[in-house]
Short mmCIF file of C-alpha atoms and ligand atoms in Angstrom, two decimals:
data_model
loop_
_atom_site.label_atom_id
_atom_site.label_comp_id
_atom_site.label_asym_id
_atom_site.label_seq_id
_atom_site.Cartn_x
_atom_site.Cartn_y
_atom_site.Cartn_z
CA MET A 99 23.99 14.59 -13.55
CA SER A 100 23.63 15.55 -9.64
CA HIS A 101 20.38 17.69 -10.56
CA HIS A 102 18.08 14.41 -10.93
CA TYR A 103 16.53 14.67 -7.31
CA VAL A 104 12.94 14.38 -5.98
CA LYS A 105 12.03 16.94 -3.59
CA PHE A 106 8.71 17.41 -1.78
CA ASP A 107 8.22 20.37 0.29
CA HIS A 108 5.33 19.72 3.06
CA VAL A 109 3.21 18.12 0.03
CA SER A 110 -0.49 17.55 1.20
CA TYR A 111 -2.89 16.00 -1.41
CA THR A 112 -7.02 16.05 -0.73
CA TYR A 113 -8.79 13.41 -2.85
CA PRO A 114 -11.72 15.64 -4.81
CA ASN A 115 -14.16 13.70 -2.38
CA GLY A 116 -12.45 14.98 0.41
CA TYR A 117 -10.25 12.26 1.48
CA ARG A 118 -6.84 13.54 2.95
CA ALA A 119 -4.25 10.75 1.09
CA LEU A 120 -1.11 12.88 1.91
CA ASP A 121 -0.94 14.81 4.98
CA ASP A 122 2.47 17.61 5.06
CA VAL A 123 4.88 14.83 3.44
CA SER A 124 8.45 16.26 3.07
CA LEU A 125 11.32 14.39 1.33
CA LEU A 126 14.47 14.65 -0.57
CA ILE A 127 15.50 11.84 -2.76
CA THR A 128 18.96 12.81 -4.41
CA HIS A 129 20.40 11.65 -7.81
CA GLY A 130 21.03 7.53 -8.41
CA GLN A 131 19.22 6.67 -4.83
CA LYS A 132 17.38 3.36 -4.50
CA VAL A 133 14.65 4.13 -2.20
CA ALA A 134 11.72 1.76 -1.22
CA VAL A 135 8.13 2.81 0.09
CA ILE A 136 6.42 0.77 2.21
CA GLY A 137 3.53 1.01 4.25
CA ALA A 138 -0.01 -0.51 4.86
CA ASN A 139 -2.67 -0.90 2.05
CA GLY A 140 -3.95 2.66 1.77
CA ALA A 141 -1.24 4.44 3.17
CA GLY A 142 -0.59 6.63 0.47
CA LYS A 143 1.79 5.22 -1.80
CA SER A 144 0.16 5.11 -5.24
CA THR A 145 -0.91 8.72 -4.31
CA LEU A 146 2.58 9.93 -3.66
CA MET A 147 3.99 8.01 -6.50
CA LEU A 148 1.33 9.97 -8.87
CA HIS A 149 2.54 13.25 -7.29
CA MET A 150 6.09 12.38 -8.90
CA ASN A 151 5.20 13.16 -12.30
CA GLY A 152 2.47 15.65 -11.80
CA LEU A 153 -0.45 13.20 -12.38
CA LEU A 154 -1.65 14.49 -9.20
CA THR A 155 -0.82 18.04 -8.26
CA ALA A 156 -0.28 18.79 -4.53
CA THR A 157 -3.29 20.69 -2.85
CA GLU A 158 -0.66 22.50 -0.36
CA GLY A 159 3.29 22.53 -0.79
CA GLN A 160 5.06 21.85 -3.64
CA VAL A 161 6.96 18.91 -5.58
CA VAL A 162 10.51 19.81 -7.65
CA ILE A 163 12.08 17.43 -9.40
CA GLY A 164 15.60 18.58 -10.58
CA ASP A 165 15.29 22.03 -10.30
CA ILE A 166 11.79 22.14 -12.21
CA PRO A 167 8.80 22.40 -9.66
CA VAL A 168 5.95 20.75 -11.21
CA THR A 169 3.72 22.39 -12.49
CA PRO A 170 1.42 22.46 -15.67
CA LYS A 171 3.74 23.93 -18.00
CA THR A 172 6.60 21.92 -16.70
CA LEU A 173 4.74 18.95 -17.17
CA PRO A 174 6.27 17.88 -20.60
CA ARG A 175 9.76 18.19 -19.20
CA ILE A 176 8.73 16.42 -16.13
CA ARG A 177 7.32 13.25 -17.83
CA GLN A 178 10.33 12.49 -19.72
CA THR A 179 12.53 13.03 -17.14
CA VAL A 180 10.18 10.69 -14.83
CA GLY A 181 8.96 7.06 -16.02
CA LEU A 182 6.15 5.82 -13.69
CA VAL A 183 4.91 2.38 -13.99
CA PHE A 184 1.22 2.00 -12.56
CA GLN A 185 0.16 -0.28 -9.79
CA ASN A 186 -2.05 -1.95 -12.47
CA PRO A 187 -0.70 -2.93 -15.74
CA ASP A 188 -4.44 -3.25 -17.45
CA ASP A 189 -4.22 0.84 -16.87
CA GLN A 190 -0.80 0.85 -18.37
CA LEU A 191 -1.18 -0.86 -21.61
CA PHE A 192 -3.62 0.65 -24.14
CA MET A 193 -2.17 -0.02 -27.65
CA PRO A 194 -3.21 -2.81 -29.96
CA THR A 195 0.18 -4.90 -29.51
CA VAL A 196 2.88 -4.87 -27.43
CA ALA A 197 5.43 -3.22 -29.93
CA ASP A 198 3.04 -0.50 -30.09
CA ASP A 199 2.49 -0.15 -26.79
CA VAL A 200 6.42 -0.22 -25.94
CA ALA A 201 6.68 2.66 -28.86
CA PHE A 202 4.01 4.65 -27.68
CA GLY A 203 6.29 6.84 -25.37
CA PRO A 204 9.41 7.53 -28.17
CA ILE A 205 6.96 8.20 -30.27
CA ASN A 206 5.68 10.88 -28.28
CA MET A 207 9.19 12.13 -27.81
CA ARG A 208 9.48 12.33 -31.47
CA LEU A 209 12.46 10.06 -32.00
CA PRO A 210 13.31 8.69 -35.12
CA ASP A 211 11.97 5.57 -36.29
CA SER A 212 15.51 3.71 -36.05
CA GLU A 213 15.67 4.98 -32.30
CA VAL A 214 11.94 4.12 -31.49
CA ASP A 215 13.15 0.63 -33.07
CA ARG A 216 16.25 0.28 -30.64
CA ARG A 217 14.44 1.34 -27.66
CA VAL A 218 11.33 -1.25 -28.35
CA ASP A 219 13.68 -3.95 -28.88
CA MET A 220 16.10 -2.97 -25.93
CA ALA A 221 13.54 -2.50 -23.25
CA LEU A 222 11.78 -6.08 -24.13
CA LYS A 223 14.66 -7.68 -23.99
CA ALA A 224 15.51 -5.98 -20.76
CA VAL A 225 12.28 -7.27 -19.33
CA GLY A 226 12.49 -10.74 -20.92
CA ALA A 227 9.50 -10.05 -22.98
CA TYR A 228 11.04 -9.84 -26.04
CA ASP A 229 8.81 -12.74 -27.70
CA LEU A 230 5.94 -10.61 -27.21
CA LYS A 231 6.50 -8.11 -29.04
CA ASP A 232 3.83 -8.55 -31.89
CA ARG A 233 1.04 -9.94 -29.40
CA PRO A 234 -1.76 -8.51 -28.35
CA GLY A 235 -1.68 -6.82 -24.94
CA TYR A 236 -5.18 -7.95 -23.66
CA GLN A 237 -4.24 -11.47 -24.16
CA LEU A 238 -1.29 -11.62 -21.78
CA SER A 239 -1.10 -13.21 -18.65
CA GLY A 240 -0.79 -10.74 -15.24
CA GLY A 241 2.77 -11.20 -14.93
CA GLN A 242 3.66 -10.52 -18.57
CA LYS A 243 1.43 -7.27 -18.50
CA ARG A 244 3.43 -6.17 -15.44
CA SER A 245 6.99 -6.87 -17.55
CA VAL A 246 5.54 -5.27 -20.70
CA ALA A 247 4.31 -2.40 -18.49
CA ILE A 248 8.01 -1.88 -17.57
CA ALA A 249 9.30 -2.58 -20.99
CA THR A 250 6.52 1.14 -21.64
CA VAL A 251 8.54 2.88 -19.62
CA LEU A 252 12.00 1.78 -19.68
CA SER A 253 11.71 2.67 -23.87
CA MET A 254 11.54 6.55 -22.41
CA GLU A 255 15.03 6.24 -20.89
CA PRO A 256 13.75 7.88 -17.84
CA ASP A 257 16.47 9.54 -15.68
CA ILE A 258 14.08 8.84 -12.37
CA LEU A 259 12.30 5.28 -12.56
CA VAL A 260 9.42 5.32 -10.00
CA MET A 261 7.55 2.18 -10.13
CA ASP A 262 4.14 0.93 -7.93
CA GLU A 263 4.60 -2.17 -6.75
CA PRO A 264 6.52 -3.59 -9.54
CA SER A 265 6.99 -7.44 -8.27
CA SER A 266 3.51 -8.08 -8.02
CA ASN A 267 2.35 -10.93 -9.89
CA LEU A 268 5.83 -11.95 -10.96
CA ASP A 269 7.12 -15.33 -10.97
CA PRO A 270 10.14 -15.89 -9.51
CA ARG A 271 12.55 -15.71 -12.59
CA ALA A 272 10.73 -12.59 -13.68
CA ARG A 273 10.89 -10.70 -10.35
CA ARG A 274 14.92 -11.81 -10.70
CA MET A 275 14.98 -10.05 -13.81
CA LEU A 276 13.34 -7.16 -12.67
CA MET A 277 15.67 -6.96 -9.53
CA ARG A 278 18.68 -6.89 -12.04
CA GLN A 279 17.21 -4.72 -14.05
CA ILE A 280 16.74 -2.05 -10.67
CA GLU A 281 20.18 -2.64 -9.81
CA ALA A 282 21.66 -2.05 -13.27
CA PHE A 283 19.54 0.75 -13.77
CA ASP A 284 22.24 3.76 -12.14
CA HIS A 285 19.82 6.69 -12.09
CA THR A 286 17.39 7.32 -9.40
CA CYS A 287 14.89 4.76 -8.56
CA ILE A 288 11.78 4.99 -6.13
CA ILE A 289 9.68 1.45 -5.67
CA THR A 290 6.61 1.00 -3.72
CA THR A 291 6.61 -2.49 -2.68
CA HIS A 292 5.03 -5.01 -0.18
CA ASP A 293 7.89 -6.97 -1.06
CA LEU A 294 10.18 -6.44 2.04
CA ASP A 295 12.81 -8.76 0.60
CA LEU A 296 13.00 -6.78 -2.52
CA ALA A 297 13.36 -3.56 -0.58
CA LEU A 298 16.30 -4.93 1.70
CA ASN A 299 17.95 -6.56 -1.30
CA LEU A 300 17.75 -3.23 -3.89
CA CYS A 301 17.06 -0.10 -1.62
CA PRO A 302 19.53 1.16 0.61
CA ARG A 303 17.11 3.57 1.93
CA THR A 304 13.29 2.95 3.02
CA ILE A 305 10.53 5.95 3.78
CA VAL A 306 7.80 3.82 5.51
CA MET A 307 4.21 5.31 5.06
CA SER A 308 1.33 5.36 7.14
CA GLY A 309 -1.88 7.02 7.24
CA GLY A 310 -0.66 9.76 4.61
CA HIS A 311 2.16 10.43 6.24
CA ILE A 312 5.64 9.82 6.65
CA ALA A 313 6.38 7.57 9.48
CA ALA A 314 10.26 6.49 9.01
CA ASP A 315 12.87 7.44 6.68
CA GLY A 316 16.33 5.86 7.01
CA PRO A 317 18.25 3.03 6.06
CA THR A 318 16.66 -0.21 5.01
CA PRO A 319 18.05 -2.68 7.29
CA ASP A 320 17.70 -0.46 10.49
CA LEU A 321 13.89 0.26 9.48
CA LEU A 322 13.09 -3.58 9.18
CA ALA A 323 14.81 -4.58 12.20
CA ASP A 324 12.01 -2.01 14.28
CA ARG A 325 9.40 -4.20 15.20
CA SER A 326 7.27 -1.81 16.69
CA LEU A 327 8.15 0.84 13.97
CA LEU A 328 6.44 -2.15 11.37
CA GLU A 329 3.70 -3.11 13.75
CA ARG A 330 2.55 0.36 13.91
CA ALA A 331 2.59 0.80 10.09
CA SER A 332 0.80 -2.54 10.30
CA LEU A 333 3.49 -4.30 8.20
CA LEU A 334 3.97 -6.86 10.80
CA MET B 88 -19.15 -17.82 -22.15
CA THR B 89 -21.79 -15.12 -21.18
CA ALA B 90 -22.94 -12.55 -23.81
CA ILE B 91 -20.47 -10.06 -22.45
CA GLU B 92 -17.41 -12.07 -22.94
CA ARG B 93 -18.66 -13.19 -26.32
CA ALA B 94 -19.16 -9.28 -26.85
CA LEU B 95 -15.41 -9.09 -25.84
CA TYR B 96 -13.97 -11.63 -27.83
CA GLU B 97 -16.08 -10.46 -31.32
CA LEU B 98 -14.06 -6.87 -30.59
CA ASN B 99 -10.81 -8.34 -29.18
CA GLU B 100 -10.69 -10.72 -32.72
CA ILE B 101 -11.11 -7.37 -34.87
CA ASP B 102 -8.00 -6.04 -33.54
CA GLY B 103 -6.15 -9.42 -33.61
CA TYR B 104 -7.19 -9.90 -37.38
CA ALA B 105 -5.39 -6.17 -37.91
CA CYS B 106 -1.87 -7.56 -37.02
CA GLY B 107 -2.24 -9.79 -40.28
CA SER B 108 0.02 -9.34 -43.35
CA SER B 109 -2.32 -10.59 -46.42
CA LEU B 110 -2.40 -8.20 -49.67
CA MET B 111 -5.09 -6.40 -47.97
CA HIS B 112 -3.20 -5.52 -45.17
CA ARG B 113 -0.34 -4.15 -46.85
CA LEU B 114 -2.47 -1.47 -48.67
CA ASP B 115 -2.59 2.34 -47.84
CA PRO B 116 -4.40 2.85 -45.10
CA ARG B 117 -5.74 5.94 -46.76
CA ALA B 118 -7.14 3.82 -50.04
CA LYS B 119 -8.82 1.35 -48.18
CA THR B 120 -10.86 4.28 -46.20
CA ILE B 121 -11.57 5.81 -49.31
CA VAL B 122 -12.49 2.86 -51.07
CA THR B 123 -14.87 2.05 -47.90
CA LEU B 124 -16.46 4.90 -48.37
CA LEU B 125 -16.99 4.74 -51.74
CA TYR B 126 -18.41 1.50 -51.56
CA ILE B 127 -20.81 3.01 -48.51
CA ALA B 128 -21.85 5.73 -51.00
CA THR B 129 -22.76 3.20 -53.89
CA VAL B 130 -24.81 0.61 -51.47
CA LEU B 131 -26.69 3.74 -50.25
CA SER B 132 -27.27 5.25 -53.80
CA PHE B 133 -29.57 2.65 -54.99
CA ARG B 134 -33.43 3.07 -55.32
CA LEU B 135 -34.85 2.11 -51.97
CA ASP B 136 -36.90 -0.75 -53.33
CA SER B 137 -33.85 -2.21 -55.50
CA LEU B 138 -33.32 -5.13 -53.99
CA THR B 139 -31.34 -7.13 -56.32
CA GLY B 140 -29.32 -4.08 -57.06
CA ILE B 141 -27.75 -4.13 -53.79
CA MET B 142 -27.65 -8.01 -53.93
CA SER B 143 -25.18 -7.51 -56.73
CA LEU B 144 -22.94 -5.39 -54.62
CA TRP B 145 -22.75 -8.48 -51.82
CA ILE B 146 -19.76 -9.78 -53.85
CA PHE B 147 -17.59 -6.90 -52.84
CA PRO B 148 -17.40 -7.81 -48.83
CA ILE B 149 -16.81 -11.49 -49.90
CA LEU B 150 -14.41 -10.67 -52.02
CA LEU B 151 -12.44 -8.17 -50.56
CA SER B 152 -12.64 -10.36 -47.00
CA ALA B 153 -10.75 -13.09 -49.11
CA LEU B 154 -8.44 -10.98 -50.64
CA GLY B 155 -7.42 -9.91 -46.33
CA GLY B 156 -7.40 -13.33 -45.47
CA ILE B 157 -10.13 -13.00 -43.15
CA SER B 158 -13.22 -15.58 -43.08
CA TYR B 159 -16.35 -13.94 -44.22
CA ASN B 160 -18.27 -15.98 -41.98
CA ARG B 161 -16.41 -14.16 -38.85
CA VAL B 162 -17.34 -10.82 -40.62
CA PHE B 163 -21.21 -11.76 -41.17
CA VAL B 164 -21.37 -12.99 -37.35
CA LYS B 165 -19.91 -9.65 -36.36
CA SER B 166 -22.23 -7.44 -38.56
CA LEU B 167 -25.42 -9.63 -37.02
CA TYR B 168 -24.57 -7.46 -34.30
CA VAL B 169 -25.73 -4.51 -35.31
CA LEU B 170 -28.88 -5.74 -37.29
CA PRO B 171 -31.55 -5.08 -34.56
CA PHE B 172 -30.52 -1.20 -34.62
CA ILE B 173 -30.41 -1.13 -38.39
CA ALA B 174 -33.85 -3.24 -38.23
CA LEU B 175 -35.46 -0.48 -36.22
CA ILE B 176 -34.60 2.40 -38.84
CA GLY B 177 -36.84 0.52 -41.24
CA ILE B 178 -39.58 -1.21 -39.35
CA PHE B 179 -42.17 1.19 -39.98
CA ASN B 180 -41.89 0.82 -44.02
CA PRO B 181 -43.96 -2.56 -43.77
CA ILE B 182 -46.46 -0.89 -41.89
CA PHE B 183 -47.19 2.23 -43.94
CA ASP B 184 -46.07 0.89 -47.19
CA ARG B 185 -48.41 -1.98 -48.10
CA ARG B 186 -48.59 -1.93 -51.96
CA PRO B 187 -47.69 -5.40 -53.32
CA ALA B 188 -44.69 -5.62 -54.83
CA LEU B 189 -44.14 -9.54 -56.19
CA THR B 190 -45.90 -12.48 -55.55
CA ALA B 191 -44.75 -16.03 -54.93
CA GLY B 192 -47.73 -18.66 -55.00
CA HIS B 193 -49.88 -16.97 -52.66
CA VAL B 194 -47.63 -15.42 -50.59
CA VAL B 195 -47.88 -11.56 -51.27
CA ILE B 196 -44.91 -9.40 -50.75
CA THR B 197 -45.77 -5.49 -50.03
CA VAL B 198 -43.37 -2.93 -51.42
CA GLY B 199 -43.08 -2.09 -47.56
CA TRP B 200 -41.14 -5.42 -46.49
CA LEU B 201 -39.01 -4.93 -49.95
CA GLN B 202 -37.86 -1.68 -48.57
CA PHE B 203 -37.45 -2.93 -45.12
CA ILE B 204 -35.54 -5.93 -46.30
CA SER B 205 -33.29 -2.95 -48.66
CA ILE B 206 -32.52 -1.12 -45.79
CA CYS B 207 -31.30 -3.81 -43.33
CA LEU B 208 -29.42 -5.31 -46.34
CA ARG B 209 -27.82 -1.67 -47.20
CA GLY B 210 -26.62 -1.57 -43.52
CA MET B 211 -25.54 -4.36 -43.03
CA LEU B 212 -23.18 -4.37 -46.12
CA ALA B 213 -21.91 -1.04 -45.30
CA VAL B 214 -21.15 -2.66 -41.61
CA GLN B 215 -19.25 -5.45 -43.37
CA ALA B 216 -17.36 -2.95 -45.34
CA SER B 217 -16.56 -1.07 -42.37
CA LEU B 218 -15.68 -4.26 -40.31
CA ILE B 219 -13.47 -5.21 -43.23
CA LEU B 220 -11.53 -2.13 -43.16
CA VAL B 221 -10.72 -2.21 -39.43
CA MET B 222 -9.67 -6.14 -39.83
CA THR B 223 -7.28 -5.45 -42.29
CA THR B 224 -6.20 -2.12 -41.07
CA GLY B 225 -6.52 -1.57 -37.75
CA PHE B 226 -8.49 1.25 -35.96
CA MET B 227 -5.11 3.11 -35.25
CA LYS B 228 -3.81 3.40 -38.28
CA ILE B 229 -6.99 4.11 -39.73
CA CYS B 230 -7.33 7.53 -37.70
CA HIS B 231 -3.63 7.98 -38.55
CA GLY B 232 -4.60 8.08 -42.16
CA LEU B 233 -7.75 9.87 -41.84
CA ARG B 234 -5.33 12.51 -40.00
CA ARG B 235 -3.09 12.45 -42.89
CA MET B 236 -6.14 13.18 -45.05
CA GLY B 237 -6.42 16.37 -43.29
CA LEU B 238 -9.29 15.44 -40.78
CA PRO B 239 -8.42 17.67 -37.56
CA ALA B 240 -6.98 15.69 -34.78
CA VAL B 241 -9.85 16.64 -32.37
CA PHE B 242 -11.81 13.90 -34.37
CA THR B 243 -9.00 11.28 -35.09
CA THR B 244 -8.15 11.09 -31.22
CA GLN B 245 -11.56 11.16 -30.35
CA LEU B 246 -12.22 8.13 -32.66
CA LEU B 247 -9.51 6.29 -31.11
CA MET B 248 -10.85 7.48 -27.52
CA VAL B 249 -14.23 5.72 -28.38
CA HIS B 250 -12.80 2.95 -29.60
CA ARG B 251 -10.64 2.13 -26.49
CA TYR B 252 -13.52 3.23 -24.17
CA LEU B 253 -15.58 0.57 -25.81
CA SER B 254 -13.19 -2.12 -24.74
CA VAL B 255 -12.82 -0.93 -21.42
CA LEU B 256 -16.39 -0.46 -20.95
CA LEU B 257 -16.96 -4.20 -21.96
CA LYS B 258 -14.13 -5.25 -19.90
CA GLU B 259 -15.44 -3.66 -16.84
CA ALA B 260 -18.96 -5.11 -17.49
CA ALA B 261 -17.48 -8.73 -17.71
CA SER B 262 -15.39 -8.35 -14.73
CA MET B 263 -18.52 -7.23 -12.66
CA ASP B 264 -20.61 -9.94 -14.39
CA CYS B 265 -18.40 -12.66 -13.21
CA ALA B 266 -18.10 -11.01 -9.73
CA ARG B 267 -21.76 -10.82 -9.57
CA ARG B 268 -22.04 -14.53 -11.01
CA SER B 269 -19.54 -16.46 -8.70
CA ARG B 270 -21.10 -14.82 -5.49
CA GLY B 271 -24.91 -15.15 -6.96
CA TYR B 272 -25.35 -18.63 -5.80
CA GLY B 273 -27.21 -19.22 -9.12
CA ARG B 274 -29.37 -16.50 -8.51
CA ARG B 275 -30.98 -15.26 -12.05
CA HIS B 276 -33.65 -12.82 -11.15
CA TYR B 277 -32.73 -9.12 -10.45
CA THR B 278 -34.94 -6.45 -9.10
CA PRO B 279 -34.62 -3.36 -11.38
CA ARG B 280 -33.08 -1.47 -8.37
CA LEU B 281 -30.43 -3.66 -8.35
CA TRP B 282 -30.12 -3.47 -11.87
CA GLY B 283 -29.95 0.12 -11.87
CA ILE B 284 -27.45 -0.39 -9.09
CA PHE B 285 -24.84 -2.63 -11.41
CA ILE B 286 -25.51 0.07 -14.12
CA GLY B 287 -24.26 3.00 -12.31
CA GLN B 288 -21.50 0.76 -11.06
CA LEU B 289 -20.35 0.02 -14.22
CA LEU B 290 -20.66 3.78 -15.73
CA VAL B 291 -18.58 4.97 -12.08
CA ARG B 292 -16.16 2.31 -12.38
CA THR B 293 -15.24 2.92 -16.29
CA VAL B 294 -15.29 6.61 -16.25
CA ALA B 295 -12.78 5.53 -13.04
CA ARG B 296 -10.87 3.18 -15.26
CA ALA B 297 -10.66 5.49 -18.58
CA GLY B 298 -9.27 8.43 -16.13
CA ARG B 299 -6.04 5.79 -15.03
CA ILE B 300 -5.99 5.17 -18.41
CA HIS B 301 -5.78 8.71 -19.39
CA MET B 302 -3.26 9.63 -16.80
CA ALA B 303 -0.99 6.34 -18.04
CA MET B 304 -0.80 7.95 -21.82
CA LEU B 305 -0.11 11.47 -20.19
CA SER B 306 2.42 9.98 -18.24
CA ARG B 307 4.18 9.11 -21.22
CA GLY B 308 4.23 12.01 -23.23
CA PHE B 309 0.56 11.75 -24.84
CA ASP B 310 -0.01 15.50 -25.74
CA GLY B 311 -3.50 14.70 -27.51
CA ASN B 312 -2.02 13.41 -30.79
CA ALA B 313 -2.22 9.64 -30.92
CA ALA B 314 1.21 8.14 -31.53
CA ILE B 315 1.87 5.95 -34.69
CA ARG B 316 4.39 5.52 -36.34
CA SER B 317 4.04 6.86 -40.08
CA THR B 318 5.23 4.69 -42.22
CA MET B 319 2.38 5.61 -44.52
CA ARG B 320 3.74 5.24 -48.27
CA TRP B 321 1.23 5.55 -51.03
CA SER B 322 2.32 2.89 -54.02
CA ALA B 323 1.12 2.12 -57.19
CA ALA B 324 -0.60 -0.82 -55.69
CA ASP B 325 -2.70 1.46 -53.69
CA THR B 326 -3.61 3.40 -56.96
CA ILE B 327 -4.63 0.18 -58.72
CA PHE B 328 -6.62 -0.75 -55.74
CA LEU B 329 -8.38 2.35 -55.74
CA THR B 330 -8.80 2.47 -59.12
CA ALA B 331 -10.10 -1.16 -59.74
CA CYS B 332 -12.65 -0.90 -56.77
CA ALA B 333 -14.02 2.39 -57.81
CA ALA B 334 -14.40 0.86 -61.72
CA ALA B 335 -16.36 -1.89 -60.03
CA PHE B 336 -18.30 0.23 -58.11
CA ALA B 337 -19.45 2.12 -61.08
CA ILE B 338 -19.89 -0.94 -63.67
CA ALA B 339 -22.44 -2.51 -60.69
CA ARG B 340 -24.18 0.65 -60.24
CA LEU B 341 -24.47 2.02 -63.79
CA ALA B 342 -24.85 -1.91 -65.61
CA ASP B 343 -28.01 -1.95 -63.13
CA LEU B 344 -28.08 -5.26 -63.12
CA SER B 345 -31.15 -4.89 -61.03
CA ARG B 346 -33.18 -4.27 -64.36
CA LEU B 347 -32.57 -7.84 -65.62
CA PHE B 348 -33.33 -9.59 -62.04
CA ASN B 349 -36.20 -6.98 -62.04
CA ILE B 350 -37.33 -8.19 -65.49
CA LEU B 351 -36.90 -11.93 -64.20
CA THR B 352 -38.43 -11.64 -60.59
CA LEU B 353 -41.26 -8.97 -60.33
CA ARG B 354 -43.97 -7.81 -62.34
N1 LIG C 514 -9.75 8.11 -6.59
C1 LIG C 514 -9.77 8.67 -5.21
N2 LIG C 514 -10.59 9.04 -4.96
C2 LIG C 514 -10.74 8.99 -3.40
N3 LIG C 514 -10.05 8.46 -2.62
C3 LIG C 514 -8.78 7.83 -3.12
C4 LIG C 514 -8.79 7.91 -4.40
N4 LIG C 514 -7.89 7.10 -4.54
C5 LIG C 514 -7.13 6.30 -3.46
N5 LIG C 514 -7.97 6.76 -2.58
C6 LIG C 514 -7.98 6.94 -1.24
O1 LIG C 514 -6.35 7.18 -0.70
C7 LIG C 514 -6.06 6.33 0.36
C8 LIG C 514 -4.59 6.09 0.03
O2 LIG C 514 -4.72 5.25 -1.41
P1 LIG C 514 -3.41 4.52 -2.02
O3 LIG C 514 -3.82 4.27 -3.71
O4 LIG C 514 -2.67 5.90 -2.29
O5 LIG C 514 -2.82 3.75 -1.29
P2 LIG C 514 -1.51 3.02 -1.26
O6 LIG C 514 -0.62 3.14 0.04
O7 LIG C 514 -0.65 2.54 -2.65
O8 LIG C 514 -2.21 1.46 -1.28
P3 LIG C 514 -2.29 -0.45 -1.33
O9 LIG C 514 -0.65 -0.61 -1.20
O10 LIG C 514 -3.11 -0.86 -1.61
O11 LIG C 514 -1.86 -0.14 -3.13
C9 LIG C 514 -6.81 5.31 0.44
O12 LIG C 514 -7.33 5.53 1.70
C10 LIG C 514 -7.83 5.53 -0.67
O13 LIG C 514 -9.01 4.97 -0.08
MG1 LIG C 515 -1.11 1.58 -4.17
#
């Protein structure tokens, strides 16, 4: 399974309004690595994440996921490989009930009903939201929505898990469950976060973003100990 | 609750009811959709000035909501939201048709007014029937049923998106309204220019939001066909329900109870 790598090859992205949110980003994340992406507000973290499963297409350069370049034709395969949890759970939950929402991905994957049921239960239990199964998504609290949003992606059993600020809004217990979940996930995991403690605990490697480019990329303990780097990236 | 939050609440309540498990809920969405269409056709088939005939059809929404474990009161209140739009359709009848239809003491009611009331009533009944359909079935399943009955996916997916967009629009409006009030220091009157800005913002925000939701759907393998499990099975109960309703509508239409009432009330 060594082919589940993520590779950005001199990727730049300009939003339709002309704002250059990614500027010559190159990185390689190999199979099974857990990587934290940190950086100030507006540094381009979310933009980077949206490139990982082709929701945004690089204006320059190329993104390759496990030997498959991200192009319009490969999108269905890319999206089964890469599970993306959005920064705002309100954008991620759109079905009438929690169970419907968690089942949405597996049904699109054309899995048989029994397998869909199994995955829905598995994913909801993994985030500790099984009790919410039949509740409508819009009635949940911020943190509950967050947990369910993570479950909607876990149910697709992706090979690469990409999460945009997964720990925001979670209470300490839910945060601990999330951390255990990420720890147990033995595939590639890429997390953007402002929770430096979570990064230090879970991710051996960290990428620091600043103004759309990569300011540093290395072992988490080293980077978090570098005061001048963190200050330059407005993280201190 | 502000008016916007109220509307959002009413909308959410519809989806809430759809999670129920009554007799009506368990029926096949297709059976319920056909019955609803038949009902609306029956309501519309009455002559424009036949008020009493339409009144006799009022019994069905009351009966069906009881069967579905929904309070008819809630259905009625929700249908009031569209009354202004329906009233617009019939608003000219009282002006143009001033022939007297019936007199009660000194008050003369013209044919035009009768037609106006009849139009409002028809509209309300049609809306109530549709509401009961949605509240006992859920929008997703109706769309899925329509799909199974051969409606192209383009239409059913569109329907779903419109439904989804409506709640996004209301949610954005509610949060903007909340932000406006919390920083408004009790200001109540805004210039047309400011209202223009609010409404423009609302549209831009909903479009952006809908775009992000669409992205979330795409990233979970959405390919233009709404994903719902096909646990749809037509049973004997569905056939019975469909025939019973169709027969009841036919009787209500043919027996034309209005005749009897007409003799009693109209001149
Ligand atoms: N739809 C858009 N159109 C134009 N510019 C955008 C759009 N979305 C984001 N940007 C801009 O791109 C830059 C990067 O945004 P991004 O959302 O990637 O930041 P981020 O690092 O995720 O920040 P945060 O920590 O606040 O989530 C920001 O300066 C932002 O203003
Ligand atoms: Mg972000």
